[in-house]
Amino acid sequence: MWRALKRLALILALTAFAAVWAGTGRPGATVFIERPEKVDRQVIRKASEGKTEFLVFLSEQADLSGAGDLAGKAEKGLYAVRALTAAAERAQGPVIEALQALGADFRPFWVANMIWVRGGAEVVNAMAARPDVARVHANPSVRFQQPFPSAAGAAPQSPAAVQWNIARVNAPAVWDAGFTGQGAVVAGQDTGCQWDHPALKRQYRGWNGTSADHDYNWHDAVHSGGDESCPADSPVPCDDYGHGTHTMGTMVGDDGDADRIGMAPGARWIGCRNMDDGVGTPATYAECFQWFIAPTRMDGSGADPAMAPDVINNSWSCTPGEGCEDPNVLLTVVNNVRAAGILTVQSAGNSGAPCETVMDPAAIYGASFTVGATDRSDVIATFSSRGPVTSDGSNRRKPDISAPGVSIRSSFKGGGYSIMSGTSMAAPHVAGLAALLVSANSRLSGQVDLLERISERTAVHLLTSQGCGDDGPTDVPNNVYGWGRIDVHAAYRRAISTGTLQVTLGPSQAVAAGGRWRVDGGRWKVDGQQVSGLAAGGHTVELKIVAGWKTPVVLTAVIEPGRTTRLSAVYARPNPASWLPLLLRDGLR
């Protein structure tokens, strides 16, 4: 008897290391979680109490590496949508069938190959046990880090002036050059936005001066909850919190009466609500990102990547303390948005002065352009989070750049204005900068790497002795300011300067047979020649057809201002005729 009890105790002990038992929510019922290493701890904990929300992340994910070879945002977006939706269609069918059989609630996504699910431990176990499922992520409700309101309360309604923060970064000098953001589209995923605020109405893409059309211009990712002023699935842009109206004002705000609160008052804006009264989830964040890649009509039909914005402002975070235990929960989503040619600007967070406080998605990702906050004197704000990023083990330097974020006056829900502080207030300055650069040079649309480099290399260098990471006192970039505080006019001058393209062809036989190249449909050039005076951004390179040689696909050259871009293009021999293997095989009989 004693030996049998010892043997039973050993079996139970070994089982505890290998798996987890969790309740289904039904009295007396338990379900064996066969692969607990694939499941966030919060999911297991919540599922033991009953039904919970989670994200089933599939093993197959779309390969978007080819998007980098395309010239502009429209081409990149179409490529990304086709690849992402194809991967979802290939992989999700069997998983959805299993979820239907289990009676679970679910909603499929394609921005990453994943499915939102609501179910108990039995459903969690079934998903974790599948070989085509890579991870079961938690989908917690997360309250964003609130900005700091001004002690003075509400701001003056109309001081009829350019705000200090806008003047500090030299935006008016770009307006004087004729570029206020016209031709660019900015987006905000936030607490929503009061579209008819006097400082925002004229800039809303859904307003034509006489009537509003919210198709392709507004999406609500909040499907339950809400209130009377901003119900779930709101058919019109609304803001139940005020934060989103404030951040949008810093991007594009202008009341038409000399009160300029925004960086790019000539740009158009679109919006997506990802928080209900300041509370969002990884699923609502991902849903807004997906909609921005290919905006739709209000009924969800007609997804069109041509309607995507140039830049998205993200003044929110997903903290581990509120359930985002896996720092990579949104990594694939943000990477895919970037591949689609959209710049994602992200606030660094308000976790304060210590090092290693940039620690929450999506600020920690390399694909995010992460922004710290400075004051009137270009000194880092005490609340602004510092790098390096250690929460994901990358030791990545963050933030990437800085902008004013202390005592920022902007629009607020109800039609008025307020003064707030936070990295939430800093990030929209960088989104507005991107809009001004695209306005001045349309070839920068979709060129995320180049938009970031121009912004970084022209920033006002700011030094720190804090010593975060491996920072020295003279290092730029550093883990406090990144590359420094943005300088809009310097970035504009860089964006409109030109570069040179040199193309080499091969092999020599194809060159001798008449191989030539040209850029943007211009004159044919020979091997090794250069073309100067090309605007920064993407340009199309075409190769002349040569008899007996296979011409490469059309190539893209990304021109950097003030530099020579070198591109190699190689002709290939056509594939042997399809009948040749048959002839050889027949000859061997």
XYZ file of C-alpha atoms in Angstrom:
589
model
C 0.000 0.000 0.000
C 2.789 2.418 1.001
C 4.724 1.684 -2.209
C 1.595 2.293 -4.260
C 1.046 5.669 -2.561
C 4.687 6.680 -3.182
C 4.385 5.648 -6.827
C 1.184 7.733 -7.163
C 2.862 10.743 -5.536
C 5.781 10.489 -7.987
C 3.430 10.344 -10.956
C 1.554 13.427 -9.755
C 4.819 15.314 -9.152
C 6.104 14.559 -12.647
C 2.754 15.563 -14.124
C 2.962 18.938 -12.380
C 6.177 19.692 -14.282
C 4.747 18.638 -17.616
C 1.293 20.157 -17.679
C -1.404 22.186 -15.979
C -4.876 21.215 -14.820
C -7.491 23.949 -15.219
C -11.213 24.122 -14.600
C -13.627 24.672 -17.447
C -15.963 26.710 -15.310
C -18.324 23.741 -14.966
C -18.686 22.341 -11.419
C -16.368 19.417 -10.877
C -14.870 19.522 -14.370
C -11.156 19.818 -15.180
C -9.211 19.928 -18.423
C -5.616 18.875 -18.934
C -3.513 21.654 -20.567
C -1.234 19.451 -22.594
C 1.211 22.142 -23.815
C 1.351 24.817 -21.087
C 4.620 26.227 -22.460
C 2.647 27.515 -25.452
C 0.110 29.381 -23.310
C 0.448 32.687 -21.455
C 0.113 32.155 -17.713
C -2.761 34.608 -17.508
C -4.758 32.542 -20.007
C -4.326 29.405 -17.900
C -5.208 31.296 -14.737
C -8.310 32.942 -16.194
C -9.462 29.789 -17.978
C -9.420 27.898 -14.683
C -12.113 30.322 -13.482
C -14.288 30.185 -16.597
C -14.285 31.688 -20.064
C -11.576 34.136 -21.072
C -10.336 35.991 -24.149
C -7.105 35.003 -25.876
C -5.306 35.206 -29.215
C -4.466 32.012 -31.089
C -1.276 32.783 -33.006
C -0.714 30.338 -35.859
C 2.623 28.807 -36.821
C 2.383 29.859 -40.469
C 2.963 33.577 -40.938
C 3.150 35.517 -44.210
C 6.551 36.379 -45.667
C 6.533 40.099 -46.514
C 10.238 40.437 -47.284
C 9.455 41.171 -50.929
C 7.662 44.408 -49.986
C 11.015 46.122 -49.587
C 11.641 45.809 -53.332
C 8.599 47.912 -54.193
C 8.623 51.633 -54.881
C 5.798 53.242 -52.897
C 3.136 52.848 -50.237
C 0.396 51.783 -52.651
C 2.498 48.949 -54.087
C 3.744 47.844 -50.674
C 0.250 47.913 -49.215
C -1.303 45.848 -51.991
C 1.535 43.321 -51.787
C 1.166 43.057 -48.007
C -2.618 42.635 -48.078
C -2.440 39.903 -50.703
C 0.274 37.985 -48.847
C -1.342 38.378 -45.424
C -4.841 37.389 -46.504
C -3.515 34.447 -48.515
C -1.646 33.107 -45.471
C -4.761 33.463 -43.316
C -6.931 31.685 -45.891
C -4.449 28.815 -46.164
C -3.988 28.193 -42.470
C -7.062 29.263 -40.531
C -9.708 26.899 -41.944
C -8.957 23.812 -39.796
C -8.552 25.934 -36.653
C -11.864 27.687 -37.241
C -13.591 24.345 -37.796
C -12.238 23.161 -34.446
C -13.410 26.339 -32.708
C -16.879 25.973 -34.216
C -17.077 22.381 -33.029
C -16.170 23.538 -29.512
C -18.801 26.274 -29.583
C -16.245 29.033 -28.962
C -16.647 32.662 -29.936
C -13.953 33.780 -32.376
C -12.901 36.523 -34.771
C -10.153 35.895 -37.393
C -7.449 38.425 -38.218
C -5.048 38.695 -41.160
C -2.769 41.564 -40.029
C -1.015 38.638 -38.388
C -2.191 35.059 -38.862
C -4.151 34.842 -35.627
C -7.659 34.408 -34.245
C -9.316 36.125 -31.291
C -11.126 33.527 -29.189
C -13.368 33.498 -26.143
C -13.637 30.155 -24.417
C -12.819 28.049 -21.397
C -9.958 25.726 -20.547
C -11.220 23.034 -22.897
C -10.841 25.433 -25.825
C -7.446 26.647 -24.583
C -6.223 23.080 -24.346
C -7.494 22.188 -27.815
C -5.723 25.190 -29.346
C -2.443 24.657 -27.485
C -2.344 20.993 -28.512
C -2.530 21.807 -32.229
C 0.786 21.680 -34.160
C -0.399 24.538 -36.397
C -0.696 26.854 -33.358
C 2.495 28.550 -32.223
C 1.246 30.471 -29.194
C -1.856 31.257 -27.155
C -1.530 34.888 -26.042
C -3.545 36.628 -23.357
C -5.897 39.396 -24.465
C -6.114 41.494 -21.287
C -7.924 44.788 -20.822
C -5.177 47.393 -20.461
C -5.603 50.950 -19.183
C -3.155 53.200 -20.973
C -0.613 55.347 -19.139
C -2.474 58.568 -18.647
C -0.867 61.887 -19.539
C -0.494 64.542 -16.875
C -3.090 67.325 -17.012
C -2.055 70.909 -16.502
C -2.555 72.279 -13.008
C -4.182 75.261 -14.664
C -7.000 73.114 -16.041
C -8.604 74.047 -19.326
C -6.538 76.049 -21.795
C -7.611 79.306 -23.451
C -10.060 78.701 -26.250
C -8.276 80.656 -28.945
C -5.010 82.459 -28.236
C -4.647 83.080 -31.995
C -1.037 82.028 -32.101
C 1.306 79.243 -33.085
C 1.863 77.131 -29.978
C 5.320 77.131 -28.357
C 5.917 73.453 -29.103
C 5.134 73.859 -32.802
C 7.466 76.855 -33.063
C 10.173 75.059 -31.072
C 10.553 72.324 -33.696
C 10.581 74.856 -36.595
C 7.399 73.677 -38.290
C 6.319 77.208 -39.341
C 9.445 77.531 -41.500
C 8.210 74.573 -43.574
C 4.747 76.112 -43.845
C 6.395 79.266 -45.153
C 8.024 77.135 -47.859
C 4.544 76.118 -48.999
C 4.157 72.734 -47.303
C 1.588 72.290 -44.565
C 0.946 68.580 -45.035
C -1.182 68.747 -48.170
C -1.232 65.395 -49.954
C -0.366 63.431 -46.782
C -2.695 61.354 -44.595
C -2.130 60.846 -40.873
C -3.930 58.346 -38.669
C -4.495 57.991 -34.963
C -5.505 54.879 -33.089
C -6.498 56.093 -29.669
C -9.566 56.760 -27.504
C -11.278 57.971 -30.663
C -11.540 61.516 -31.967
C -14.170 64.247 -31.998
C -14.262 64.702 -35.741
C -16.238 67.941 -35.719
C -13.993 69.766 -33.264
C -13.359 73.255 -34.733
C -9.618 72.537 -34.944
C -10.077 69.162 -36.674
C -13.200 69.176 -38.822
C -11.713 70.769 -41.938
C -8.821 68.284 -41.917
C -10.955 65.150 -41.530
C -10.750 63.122 -44.747
C -14.428 62.286 -44.441
C -15.510 65.948 -44.623
C -15.848 67.602 -48.017
C -16.941 70.988 -46.767
C -20.659 70.308 -46.858
C -21.224 66.709 -45.741
C -19.500 63.837 -43.978
C -18.726 60.362 -45.345
C -17.140 58.034 -42.783
C -16.438 55.178 -45.223
C -12.663 54.506 -45.298
C -12.111 57.259 -42.723
C -13.288 55.839 -39.390
C -13.344 52.464 -37.665
C -14.399 51.483 -34.164
C -12.617 48.426 -32.735
C -14.690 48.642 -29.533
C -17.513 46.138 -29.991
C -19.020 46.138 -26.507
C -19.358 48.683 -23.743
C -19.105 52.338 -24.638
C -21.472 55.041 -23.422
C -24.150 57.335 -24.801
C -21.622 59.795 -26.226
C -19.468 57.072 -27.803
C -21.323 53.730 -28.105
C -19.745 50.467 -29.185
C -19.327 50.184 -32.960
C -19.920 53.906 -33.236
C -20.935 54.857 -36.796
C -19.296 58.285 -36.459
C -15.918 59.298 -35.018
C -16.261 59.949 -31.289
C -14.048 60.228 -28.212
C -15.243 59.207 -24.749
C -11.996 60.206 -23.054
C -10.458 63.220 -24.815
C -6.984 61.766 -25.277
C -7.389 60.929 -28.957
C -8.783 64.364 -29.767
C -5.743 65.906 -28.050
C -3.164 63.832 -29.929
C -4.891 64.435 -33.268
C -4.831 68.162 -32.614
C -1.045 68.092 -32.265
C -0.810 66.348 -35.628
C -3.122 68.505 -37.748
C -5.013 70.990 -35.560
C -5.933 74.409 -36.957
C -9.200 76.262 -36.347
C -8.814 78.382 -39.493
C -8.462 81.515 -37.392
C -4.704 81.641 -36.734
C -4.866 79.267 -33.747
C -2.385 76.651 -34.876
C -1.949 73.746 -32.500
C -0.909 71.179 -35.130
C 2.269 70.252 -36.969
C 0.701 69.599 -40.388
C -2.571 71.559 -40.613
C -2.841 70.876 -44.350
C -2.812 67.085 -43.969
C -5.932 64.927 -43.828
C -6.650 62.561 -40.940
C -8.454 59.276 -40.378
C -9.043 57.468 -37.084
C -9.702 54.222 -35.268
C -10.876 53.835 -31.665
C -8.843 51.169 -29.880
C -9.831 51.972 -26.286
C -13.124 52.043 -24.403
C -12.868 54.825 -21.814
C -9.075 54.491 -21.894
C -8.993 50.677 -21.807
C -7.775 48.658 -24.802
C -6.673 45.107 -25.553
C -4.080 43.570 -27.876
C -7.011 42.586 -30.113
C -8.335 46.155 -30.396
C -4.843 47.468 -31.132
C -4.342 44.789 -33.796
C -7.778 45.454 -35.308
C -6.968 49.139 -35.775
C -3.601 48.289 -37.341
C -5.325 45.876 -39.726
C -7.916 48.472 -40.712
C -5.232 51.089 -41.343
C -3.379 48.775 -43.759
C -6.584 48.450 -45.812
C -9.376 50.816 -44.708
C -12.931 49.690 -45.390
C -16.436 51.026 -45.694
C -18.382 51.309 -42.464
C -19.932 47.873 -43.063
C -16.472 46.292 -43.317
C -16.550 45.770 -47.076
C -14.280 47.026 -49.824
C -10.909 46.872 -48.048
C -8.588 49.167 -50.007
C -4.856 49.585 -49.239
C -4.798 52.643 -51.516
C -6.695 54.447 -48.732
C -4.040 53.679 -46.106
C -2.365 56.529 -44.201
C 1.277 57.529 -44.481
C 1.813 57.430 -40.710
C -0.028 56.149 -37.619
C 0.316 57.774 -34.205
C 0.176 55.338 -31.267
C 0.034 57.041 -27.876
C -0.732 53.898 -25.865
C 1.067 50.900 -24.373
C 0.370 47.304 -23.353
C 1.861 46.806 -19.887
C 2.891 43.475 -18.331
C 1.344 44.592 -15.052
C -2.076 44.509 -16.681
C -1.668 41.224 -18.497
C 0.627 41.724 -21.510
C 3.014 39.103 -20.177
C 4.572 38.237 -23.536
C 6.408 41.320 -24.866
C 6.113 39.953 -28.413
C 2.304 39.814 -28.433
C 2.096 42.573 -31.086
C 5.527 42.185 -32.691
C 4.371 40.477 -35.904
C 1.487 42.928 -36.258
C 3.749 45.989 -36.053
C 6.357 44.423 -38.354
C 3.653 43.792 -40.958
C 2.314 47.350 -40.765
C 5.821 48.627 -41.422
C 6.251 46.227 -44.348
C 3.060 47.692 -45.815
C 4.864 51.039 -46.085
C 3.280 52.769 -43.082
C 5.362 54.551 -40.443
C 4.227 53.599 -36.917
C 5.086 56.319 -34.394
C 4.908 55.168 -30.760
C 5.112 57.022 -27.448
C 7.973 55.754 -25.272
C 5.910 55.582 -22.069
C 5.688 57.581 -18.862
C 7.500 55.244 -16.480
C 9.979 57.889 -15.421
C 13.627 58.646 -15.068
C 15.285 55.245 -14.393
C 17.041 53.398 -17.189
C 15.349 50.388 -18.831
C 11.852 51.867 -18.468
C 10.967 51.639 -22.172
C 9.542 48.214 -21.492
C 6.058 47.884 -22.991
C 4.721 46.918 -26.425
C 4.718 48.481 -28.899
C 7.381 51.047 -27.875
C 9.993 48.314 -27.447
C 9.911 47.070 -31.047
C 12.514 47.837 -33.666
C 9.695 48.431 -36.157
C 8.231 51.234 -34.002
C 9.575 54.796 -34.222
C 9.610 55.464 -30.483
C 9.437 59.003 -29.109
C 10.596 60.492 -25.801
C 9.342 63.802 -24.363
C 11.253 67.065 -23.872
C 10.341 70.426 -22.319
C 10.678 74.037 -23.505
C 14.431 73.951 -22.815
C 15.033 70.694 -24.714
C 15.538 68.815 -21.453
C 14.131 65.322 -21.124
C 10.914 65.184 -19.106
C 11.169 63.484 -15.725
C 8.351 61.099 -16.690
C 9.801 60.125 -20.103
C 10.851 56.459 -20.243
C 14.481 55.581 -20.995
C 16.190 52.629 -22.648
C 17.698 50.231 -23.281
C 14.936 47.667 -23.814
C 15.500 44.671 -21.566
C 11.948 43.350 -21.269
C 12.375 41.305 -24.471
C 16.068 40.581 -23.965
C 17.081 42.668 -27.002
C 18.979 45.460 -25.167
C 17.688 47.644 -28.014
C 18.384 51.382 -27.786
C 15.212 53.400 -27.245
C 13.746 55.956 -27.668
C 14.609 56.630 -31.301
C 13.943 60.364 -31.165
C 12.380 63.063 -28.965
C 9.834 65.866 -29.287
C 8.073 68.353 -27.003
C 5.791 66.638 -24.503
C 5.510 68.973 -21.512
C 2.566 71.393 -21.184
C 1.219 70.827 -24.698
C -1.954 72.733 -25.555
C -4.245 70.930 -27.987
C -7.872 70.184 -28.823
C -10.067 68.309 -26.367
C -13.467 66.638 -26.483
C -16.365 69.009 -26.185
C -14.894 71.533 -28.604
C -12.419 73.123 -26.214
C -8.712 72.865 -25.487
C -6.556 71.478 -22.688
C -2.911 71.388 -21.673
C -1.360 67.972 -21.032
C 2.064 66.422 -20.554
C 3.309 62.963 -21.495
C 5.093 61.016 -24.195
C 1.548 60.700 -25.588
C 1.873 64.397 -26.410
C 5.386 64.024 -27.895
C 4.670 61.252 -30.412
C 2.113 63.229 -32.496
C 4.808 65.827 -33.275
C 6.800 63.104 -35.044
C 3.738 61.862 -36.919
C 3.135 65.444 -38.051
C 6.763 65.737 -39.128
C 6.349 62.662 -41.340
C 3.281 64.249 -42.949
C 5.236 67.424 -43.741
C 8.081 65.433 -45.305
C 5.681 63.430 -47.504
C 3.956 66.668 -48.454
C 7.258 68.192 -49.553
C 8.442 65.030 -51.336
C 5.752 62.533 -52.290
C 8.378 59.903 -53.142
C 8.929 59.462 -49.410
C 5.449 57.984 -49.005
C 5.929 54.329 -48.122
C 9.676 54.711 -47.516
C 9.596 54.084 -43.778
C 13.349 53.547 -43.338
C 14.147 56.765 -45.161
C 11.556 58.833 -43.282
C 13.113 57.662 -40.033
C 16.693 58.300 -41.144
C 15.914 61.820 -42.345
C 14.170 62.623 -39.064
C 17.013 61.162 -37.016
C 19.978 62.622 -38.884
C 18.560 66.151 -38.784
C 17.521 66.163 -35.123
C 19.091 68.555 -32.620
C 21.646 66.413 -30.806
C 21.042 66.269 -27.053
C 23.551 64.746 -24.647
C 23.080 62.972 -21.346
C 25.305 61.836 -18.501
C 22.723 59.384 -17.152
C 24.654 56.457 -18.613
C 21.788 54.162 -19.565
C 23.017 51.058 -21.322
C 26.463 51.701 -22.745
C 25.863 55.441 -23.256
C 28.789 57.778 -22.875
C 28.377 61.493 -22.099
C 28.946 62.472 -25.753
C 27.055 59.635 -27.442
C 24.375 60.378 -30.034
C 22.086 58.508 -30.298
C 21.557 57.620 -26.647
C 18.980 55.889 -24.454
C 17.483 59.126 -23.139
C 16.897 61.338 -26.200
C 17.558 58.917 -29.046
C 18.964 61.010 -31.880
C 17.687 64.191 -30.232
C 14.788 66.614 -30.543
C 13.234 66.831 -34.000
C 14.027 69.831 -36.215
C 11.312 70.016 -38.841
C 12.946 72.574 -41.106
C 16.279 70.744 -41.147
C 14.454 67.510 -41.973
C 12.541 69.284 -44.757
C 15.761 70.589 -46.325
C 17.164 67.090 -46.263
C 13.975 65.589 -47.712
C 13.962 67.874 -50.757
C 17.662 67.486 -51.528
C 18.609 65.070 -54.279
C 20.823 62.050 -54.721
C 22.520 60.038 -57.457
C 21.871 56.562 -58.854
C 24.503 54.300 -60.402
C 23.499 50.972 -61.945
C 25.838 48.165 -62.938
C 24.659 45.424 -65.286
C 25.728 41.859 -65.792
C 26.814 39.498 -67.083
C 29.192 41.013 -69.628
C 27.662 38.996 -72.482
C 24.250 40.565 -71.883
C 25.804 44.007 -71.670
C 27.598 43.415 -74.970
C 24.344 42.274 -76.542
C 22.736 45.635 -75.778
C 21.848 45.590 -72.101
C 20.724 49.044 -70.904
C 18.885 50.569 -67.945
C 16.765 53.620 -67.266
C 15.122 55.228 -64.270
C 11.520 56.471 -64.154
C 11.090 55.985 -67.903
C 13.963 58.321 -68.847
C 16.795 57.839 -71.323
C 18.533 54.489 -71.597
C 21.907 54.316 -69.829
C 24.805 51.900 -70.230
C 26.450 49.765 -67.570
C 27.993 51.833 -64.770
C 26.541 55.198 -65.722
C 24.966 57.551 -63.184
C 21.873 59.735 -63.036
C 22.047 62.716 -60.689
C 19.397 65.063 -59.324
C 16.938 62.347 -58.289
C 14.552 63.201 -55.466
C 14.932 61.255 -52.247
C 12.684 58.188 -52.117
C 11.697 55.307 -54.361
C 12.406 55.243 -58.107
C 11.621 52.586 -60.711
C 14.542 51.052 -62.585
C 13.781 49.230 -65.844
C 16.100 47.027 -67.949
C 16.007 46.948 -71.735
C 14.933 43.671 -73.322
C 17.856 41.830 -74.920
C 17.270 38.930 -77.310
C 18.302 35.597 -75.800
C 18.308 36.952 -72.246
C 15.709 36.986 -69.477
C 15.081 40.504 -68.216
C 14.838 40.897 -64.418
C 11.624 42.201 -62.934
C 11.324 45.960 -62.549
C 13.571 47.068 -59.695
C 13.245 49.820 -57.092
C 16.067 52.148 -56.149
C 15.660 54.136 -52.930
C 17.569 57.380 -53.306
C 19.077 58.906 -50.185
C 19.607 62.676 -50.229
C 23.196 63.740 -50.813
C 24.395 60.210 -51.515
C 25.028 57.836 -54.402
C 22.814 54.772 -54.407
C 24.410 51.810 -56.177
C 22.257 49.080 -57.679
C 23.298 45.863 -59.438
C 21.029 44.223 -62.000
C 21.753 40.871 -63.637
C 20.248 39.396 -66.785
C 19.771 35.629 -66.840
C 19.638 32.984 -69.517
C 16.082 31.855 -70.234
C 15.086 28.482 -68.861
C 15.746 25.659 -71.349
C 12.765 24.867 -73.542
C 10.273 22.643 -71.755
C 10.668 19.960 -74.427
C 14.425 19.554 -73.891
C 14.216 17.186 -70.876
C 11.721 15.068 -72.794
C 14.065 14.903 -75.798
C 17.001 13.895 -73.624
C 14.943 11.297 -71.829
C 13.654 9.854 -75.085
C 17.196 9.690 -76.422
C 18.256 7.488 -73.508
C 15.663 4.840 -74.156
